[in-house]
Amino acid sequence: MSLLTDLVNLNLSESTEKIIAEYIWVGGSGLDIRSKARTLPGPVSDPAKLPKWNYDGSSTDQAPGEDSEVILYPQAIFRDPFRRGSNILVICDVYTPAGEPLPSSYRYNAAKIFSHPEVAAEEPWYGIEQEYTLLQKDINWPLGWPVGGFPGQQGPYYCGIGADKAYGRDIVDAHYKACLYAGINISGINGEVMPGQWEFQVGPSVGISAGDEIWAARYILERITEIAGAVVSFDPKPIPGDWNGAGAHTNYSTKSMREDGGFEIIKKAIEKLGLKHKEHIAAYGKGNERRLTGKHETADINTFSWGVANRGASVRVGRETEKEGKGYFEDRRPASNMDPYIVTSMIAETTILWKP
């Protein structure tokens, strides 16, 4: 008799050319990842050749019950690390039946900015450091923490090893390899300052692909924690008090910044970000005021600052960039629950298109 795991791991290519495509989108809260699967007659590598699909938007807070149909537009394809073979994950954005993007379809607006000739010419690169916290299922308390209690104070956990310091490494490594298999440009992982908190980095990614890859990586992480019986939280301050929050530091450069003399371009871009500090903070994630306090390696939410090698600043420039006179900078303000389409396109719009 077959075991359930045997059936889950069936190799479809042995009996059919058909594949399974998992369509993935973001629901009405802006952070709830949804997905459903459909059968296709054969392998597909171009999103433009995938059929559009629909779903009940009234069940995701994206449409009223009397007119609930929302249309999925396929935009990016990744290999499926769960079903494997020729099966795929499909990142979609969402539209009305009339072809209008929903207000929550942030990819649409980002794509307009990244397709602008001035932005495209600058080839914006992003490296996003996605922090997250692993929680024990049902009790909403970090993995490895005693129920109703606290572990030892912060210090030994950042990049730590050992059963008393690193909680959830099996989940983290499974996610790392699954992202590589999927074709996501994941560039590393590490344990974070608060126990039970981890980080993965995606990039360098060009333009709109940064958002696609972060959402695909988040989807894979949620699926893996589902299998493991844990919960992943992207809350920017999951535990109040003297514990680090969770961010999504966004490293950024343009072609001009990466060329000789680029440091002057970087400084001008940072000046622009400072002039639009309030607008960026408003778009950088819900609950960020609980994280950006001026403590725990953050700048105060109400004050813009920048510095070389300063992790207490809003924007940090690396020592190597200063030395070489070109390179990139890190916007440390985005929260872990930020929308990557909003953050990446907003940085490009402010630093390239906006003329103060």
Coordinates of C-alpha atoms in Angstrom, one line a residue:
M1 CA 0.0 0.0 0.0
S2 CA 1.3 3.4 -0.9
L3 CA 2.2 5.9 1.8
L4 CA 0.9 9.4 1.6
T5 CA 4.5 10.7 1.1
D6 CA 4.9 8.3 -1.9
L7 CA 1.8 9.9 -3.6
V8 CA 2.8 13.4 -2.8
N9 CA 6.2 12.8 -4.4
L10 CA 4.9 11.1 -7.5
N11 CA 6.9 11.9 -10.6
L12 CA 4.3 13.0 -13.1
S13 CA 6.7 13.0 -16.0
E14 CA 6.7 9.2 -15.9
S15 CA 3.0 9.1 -17.0
T16 CA 2.0 12.4 -18.5
E17 CA 3.2 15.6 -20.2
K18 CA 0.8 17.6 -18.1
I19 CA 2.2 19.9 -15.4
I20 CA 0.8 21.7 -12.3
A21 CA 1.0 25.5 -12.1
E22 CA 0.6 27.0 -8.7
Y23 CA -0.8 30.6 -9.2
I24 CA 0.3 32.9 -6.3
W25 CA -1.1 36.3 -5.4
V26 CA -1.3 38.7 -2.5
G27 CA -4.7 39.1 -0.8
G28 CA -6.5 42.2 0.6
S29 CA -4.4 42.7 3.7
G30 CA -1.3 43.3 1.6
L31 CA 0.6 40.4 3.3
D32 CA -1.7 37.4 3.1
I33 CA -0.3 35.2 0.4
R34 CA -2.9 33.1 -1.5
S35 CA -2.5 30.4 -4.1
K36 CA -4.3 27.7 -6.0
A37 CA -3.2 25.2 -8.6
R38 CA -4.3 24.2 -12.1
T39 CA -3.3 21.6 -14.7
L40 CA -1.6 22.7 -17.9
P41 CA -1.1 20.5 -21.0
G42 CA 2.7 20.9 -20.9
P43 CA 5.7 22.8 -19.7
V44 CA 5.7 26.6 -19.9
S45 CA 8.6 29.0 -19.4
D46 CA 7.1 32.3 -20.6
P47 CA 4.5 34.0 -18.3
A48 CA 2.9 35.5 -21.4
K49 CA 1.9 32.0 -22.6
L50 CA 0.1 31.2 -19.4
P51 CA -3.7 31.5 -19.2
K52 CA -5.2 34.2 -17.0
W53 CA -7.3 32.8 -14.2
N54 CA -9.9 34.1 -11.7
Y55 CA -10.8 33.7 -8.0
D56 CA -13.4 34.8 -5.5
G57 CA -12.2 38.3 -4.4
S58 CA -14.9 38.6 -1.8
S59 CA -13.1 35.9 0.2
T60 CA -9.8 37.8 0.2
D61 CA -11.2 41.3 0.9
Q62 CA -10.6 42.4 -2.7
A63 CA -14.1 42.5 -4.1
P64 CA -17.8 42.7 -3.0
G65 CA -19.9 39.6 -2.9
E66 CA -22.2 40.7 -5.7
D67 CA -19.3 41.3 -8.1
S68 CA -16.6 39.0 -6.7
E69 CA -14.6 37.9 -9.7
V70 CA -10.9 39.0 -9.7
I71 CA -8.6 38.1 -12.6
L72 CA -5.1 36.7 -12.1
Y73 CA -2.5 37.9 -14.6
P74 CA 0.7 35.7 -14.6
Q75 CA 3.9 37.8 -14.4
A76 CA 6.8 35.6 -13.3
I77 CA 7.6 31.9 -13.3
F78 CA 9.7 29.9 -10.8
R79 CA 10.4 26.2 -10.6
D80 CA 8.2 24.4 -8.0
P81 CA 10.5 23.0 -5.2
F82 CA 7.6 21.1 -3.7
R83 CA 6.2 19.2 -6.8
R84 CA 9.5 19.5 -8.7
G85 CA 9.8 18.2 -12.3
S86 CA 8.4 20.6 -14.8
N87 CA 5.8 22.0 -12.3
I88 CA 5.9 25.7 -11.7
L89 CA 5.1 28.6 -9.3
V90 CA 3.5 31.6 -10.9
I91 CA 3.6 35.1 -9.4
C92 CA 0.5 37.0 -10.4
D93 CA -1.0 40.4 -10.0
V94 CA -4.7 41.1 -9.8
Y95 CA -7.2 42.9 -12.0
T96 CA -10.9 43.5 -12.4
P97 CA -12.7 41.7 -15.2
A98 CA -12.6 45.1 -17.1
G99 CA -8.8 45.0 -17.0
E100 CA -8.3 47.6 -14.3
P101 CA -5.6 46.8 -11.7
L102 CA -6.9 46.4 -8.1
P103 CA -5.7 49.0 -5.5
S104 CA -3.7 46.2 -3.9
S105 CA -2.0 45.4 -7.3
Y106 CA 1.2 47.2 -6.3
R107 CA 3.2 45.4 -9.0
Y108 CA 1.3 47.3 -11.7
N109 CA 2.4 50.7 -10.5
A110 CA 6.0 49.4 -9.9
A111 CA 6.2 48.1 -13.4
K112 CA 5.2 51.5 -14.8
I113 CA 8.1 53.1 -12.9
F114 CA 10.7 50.5 -13.8
S115 CA 9.7 50.7 -17.5
H116 CA 10.3 54.5 -17.5
P117 CA 13.2 55.1 -19.9
E118 CA 15.2 57.1 -17.3
V119 CA 14.8 54.3 -14.8
A120 CA 15.5 51.5 -17.2
A121 CA 18.7 53.3 -18.4
E122 CA 20.0 53.3 -14.8
E123 CA 19.5 49.5 -14.4
P124 CA 18.6 49.7 -10.7
W125 CA 19.9 46.8 -8.6
Y126 CA 18.4 45.7 -5.3
G127 CA 19.5 43.5 -2.5
I128 CA 16.8 42.9 0.1
E129 CA 17.6 41.6 3.5
Q130 CA 14.3 39.9 4.6
E131 CA 14.1 39.3 8.4
Y132 CA 11.4 37.2 9.9
T133 CA 10.6 35.4 13.2
L134 CA 9.7 31.8 13.6
L135 CA 6.8 31.2 16.0
Q136 CA 5.5 28.1 17.8
K137 CA 2.2 27.2 16.4
D138 CA -1.0 28.0 18.4
I139 CA 0.8 30.0 21.1
N140 CA 2.3 32.9 19.0
W141 CA 5.6 32.7 20.8
P142 CA 9.1 32.5 19.2
L143 CA 10.5 29.1 18.4
G144 CA 12.9 27.9 21.1
W145 CA 11.6 30.2 23.7
P146 CA 10.2 28.7 26.9
V147 CA 6.4 28.9 26.9
G148 CA 5.4 32.0 28.9
G149 CA 9.0 32.8 29.5
F150 CA 12.1 34.4 28.0
P151 CA 15.5 33.1 26.8
G152 CA 18.8 34.7 27.9
Q153 CA 19.4 38.2 26.8
Q154 CA 20.5 39.1 23.2
G155 CA 24.1 38.6 22.3
P156 CA 25.0 35.0 21.5
Y157 CA 22.2 34.4 18.9
Y158 CA 23.4 36.6 16.0
C159 CA 25.0 34.1 13.5
G160 CA 25.1 31.7 16.5
I161 CA 25.3 27.9 16.4
G162 CA 24.2 25.3 18.8
A163 CA 20.9 23.9 20.1
D164 CA 20.7 26.7 22.7
K165 CA 21.2 29.5 20.3
A166 CA 19.9 28.6 16.8
Y167 CA 16.2 27.7 16.7
G168 CA 14.7 26.5 13.5
R169 CA 17.8 26.0 11.3
D170 CA 16.2 23.0 9.5
I171 CA 13.4 25.4 8.3
V172 CA 16.0 28.0 7.3
D173 CA 18.2 25.6 5.4
A174 CA 15.2 24.0 3.7
H175 CA 14.1 27.4 2.6
Y176 CA 17.5 28.4 1.3
K177 CA 17.8 25.3 -0.9
A178 CA 14.2 25.5 -2.1
C179 CA 14.7 29.1 -3.2
L180 CA 17.9 28.2 -5.1
Y181 CA 16.0 25.3 -6.8
A182 CA 13.2 27.6 -7.7
G183 CA 15.5 30.0 -9.5
I184 CA 15.3 32.8 -6.9
N185 CA 18.5 34.8 -6.6
I186 CA 18.8 34.2 -2.9
S187 CA 22.3 35.2 -1.8
G188 CA 22.6 34.1 1.8
I189 CA 21.0 33.5 5.2
N190 CA 21.9 34.1 8.8
G191 CA 20.6 33.9 12.3
E192 CA 19.5 37.3 13.7
V193 CA 20.0 39.2 17.0
M194 CA 16.8 38.0 18.6
P195 CA 16.6 34.2 19.1
G196 CA 14.1 32.6 16.7
Q197 CA 14.6 35.4 14.2
W198 CA 16.4 34.8 10.9
E199 CA 17.2 36.6 7.7
F200 CA 17.6 35.7 4.0
Q201 CA 18.9 38.0 1.4
V202 CA 17.7 38.2 -2.2
G203 CA 19.7 40.0 -4.9
P204 CA 21.2 41.6 -6.7
S205 CA 18.0 41.7 -8.6
V206 CA 17.2 44.2 -11.3
G207 CA 14.1 46.3 -11.2
I208 CA 10.7 44.6 -10.9
S209 CA 12.3 41.2 -10.5
A210 CA 13.3 42.1 -6.9
G211 CA 9.6 42.2 -5.9
D212 CA 8.8 39.0 -7.8
E213 CA 11.6 37.1 -6.1
I214 CA 10.8 38.4 -2.5
W215 CA 7.2 37.3 -2.9
A216 CA 8.2 33.9 -4.3
A217 CA 10.6 33.5 -1.4
R218 CA 8.0 34.5 1.2
Y219 CA 5.6 32.0 -0.4
I220 CA 8.1 29.2 -0.2
L221 CA 8.9 30.1 3.4
E222 CA 5.3 30.0 4.4
R223 CA 4.8 26.6 2.7
I224 CA 7.9 25.2 4.5
T225 CA 6.7 26.4 7.9
E226 CA 3.3 24.9 7.2
I227 CA 5.0 21.5 6.6
A228 CA 7.2 22.0 9.7
G229 CA 4.2 22.9 12.0
A230 CA 5.6 26.3 12.7
V231 CA 4.4 29.9 11.8
V232 CA 6.4 32.6 10.2
S233 CA 5.9 36.2 11.3
F234 CA 6.9 39.3 9.3
D235 CA 5.8 41.6 12.2
P236 CA 8.4 44.4 12.6
K237 CA 8.4 44.1 16.4
P238 CA 7.0 40.7 17.3
I239 CA 8.2 40.9 21.0
P240 CA 7.9 44.2 22.8
G241 CA 10.7 45.4 25.0
D242 CA 14.5 45.0 24.8
W243 CA 14.4 42.7 21.8
N244 CA 15.4 43.6 18.2
G245 CA 12.7 44.2 15.7
A246 CA 12.6 42.8 12.1
G247 CA 13.3 44.8 9.0
A248 CA 13.8 44.5 5.3
H249 CA 16.9 46.6 4.7
T250 CA 17.0 47.5 1.0
N251 CA 20.4 47.8 -0.7
Y252 CA 20.3 49.9 -3.8
S253 CA 22.5 51.1 -6.6
T254 CA 22.1 52.5 -10.1
K255 CA 24.4 52.3 -13.1
S256 CA 25.7 55.8 -12.4
M257 CA 26.4 54.9 -8.7
R258 CA 28.4 51.8 -9.7
E259 CA 30.6 53.8 -12.1
D260 CA 33.6 56.0 -11.2
G261 CA 32.4 59.1 -9.4
G262 CA 29.3 57.3 -8.2
F263 CA 29.7 58.4 -4.6
E264 CA 28.6 61.9 -5.5
I265 CA 25.5 60.4 -7.2
I266 CA 24.9 58.3 -4.1
K267 CA 25.0 61.4 -1.8
K268 CA 22.6 63.3 -4.1
A269 CA 20.2 60.3 -4.0
I270 CA 20.4 60.1 -0.2
E271 CA 19.6 63.8 0.0
K272 CA 16.5 63.3 -2.1
L273 CA 15.4 60.4 0.2
G274 CA 15.8 62.7 3.2
L275 CA 13.5 65.3 1.6
K276 CA 10.8 62.7 1.2
H277 CA 11.4 60.9 4.5
K278 CA 7.8 61.1 5.6
E279 CA 6.4 59.8 2.4
H280 CA 8.8 56.8 2.4
I281 CA 8.1 56.0 6.1
A282 CA 4.4 56.0 5.4
A283 CA 4.9 53.3 2.7
Y284 CA 7.6 51.2 4.4
G285 CA 5.4 48.9 6.4
K286 CA 2.7 48.8 9.0
G287 CA 3.7 49.0 12.7
N288 CA 7.2 50.3 11.8
E289 CA 6.9 52.9 14.6
R290 CA 7.3 50.0 17.1
R291 CA 10.6 49.1 15.5
L292 CA 12.2 52.5 14.5
T293 CA 12.8 53.8 17.9
G294 CA 16.5 54.8 17.7
K295 CA 17.4 51.7 19.6
H296 CA 18.3 48.1 18.5
E297 CA 20.2 49.2 15.4
T298 CA 17.6 51.6 14.1
A299 CA 17.1 55.3 13.5
D300 CA 14.2 57.2 15.1
I301 CA 11.2 57.1 12.8
N302 CA 10.8 60.9 12.8
T303 CA 14.4 61.8 12.0
F304 CA 16.3 61.1 8.8
S305 CA 20.0 60.5 9.0
W306 CA 22.7 58.8 7.0
G307 CA 26.3 57.8 7.7
V308 CA 29.2 55.5 6.7
A309 CA 29.1 52.2 8.4
N310 CA 26.4 53.5 10.8
R311 CA 23.7 50.9 11.6
G312 CA 21.9 53.5 13.7
A313 CA 21.2 55.7 10.7
S314 CA 18.2 55.7 8.3
V315 CA 20.6 55.1 5.4
R316 CA 24.0 53.4 5.7
V317 CA 26.9 53.7 3.2
G318 CA 29.5 50.9 3.4
R319 CA 33.2 51.6 4.0
E320 CA 34.1 50.0 0.7
T321 CA 31.8 52.3 -1.2
E322 CA 33.3 55.3 0.5
K323 CA 36.8 54.0 -0.3
E324 CA 36.1 53.1 -3.9
G325 CA 34.1 56.2 -4.6
K326 CA 31.3 54.2 -6.1
G327 CA 28.9 51.4 -5.2
Y328 CA 25.6 51.2 -3.3
F329 CA 23.8 52.3 -0.2
E330 CA 21.4 50.6 2.3
D331 CA 18.0 52.0 3.2
R332 CA 17.5 50.6 6.7
R333 CA 14.0 52.0 7.2
P334 CA 11.7 49.4 5.5
A335 CA 9.9 47.0 7.9
S336 CA 9.9 43.3 7.5
N337 CA 6.3 43.4 6.3
M338 CA 6.9 46.0 3.6
D339 CA 5.7 45.4 0.1
P340 CA 8.8 45.0 -2.1
Y341 CA 7.1 46.4 -5.2
I342 CA 6.3 49.6 -3.3
V343 CA 9.7 50.0 -1.6
T344 CA 11.8 49.3 -4.7
S345 CA 9.8 51.4 -7.1
M346 CA 9.5 54.3 -4.6
I347 CA 13.3 54.4 -4.1
A348 CA 13.8 54.4 -7.9
E349 CA 11.2 57.1 -8.4
T350 CA 12.6 59.4 -5.7
T351 CA 16.2 59.0 -6.6
I352 CA 15.9 59.0 -10.4
L353 CA 12.7 60.6 -11.5
W354 CA 11.9 63.1 -8.8
K355 CA 13.3 66.6 -9.5
P356 CA 13.1 68.6 -6.2

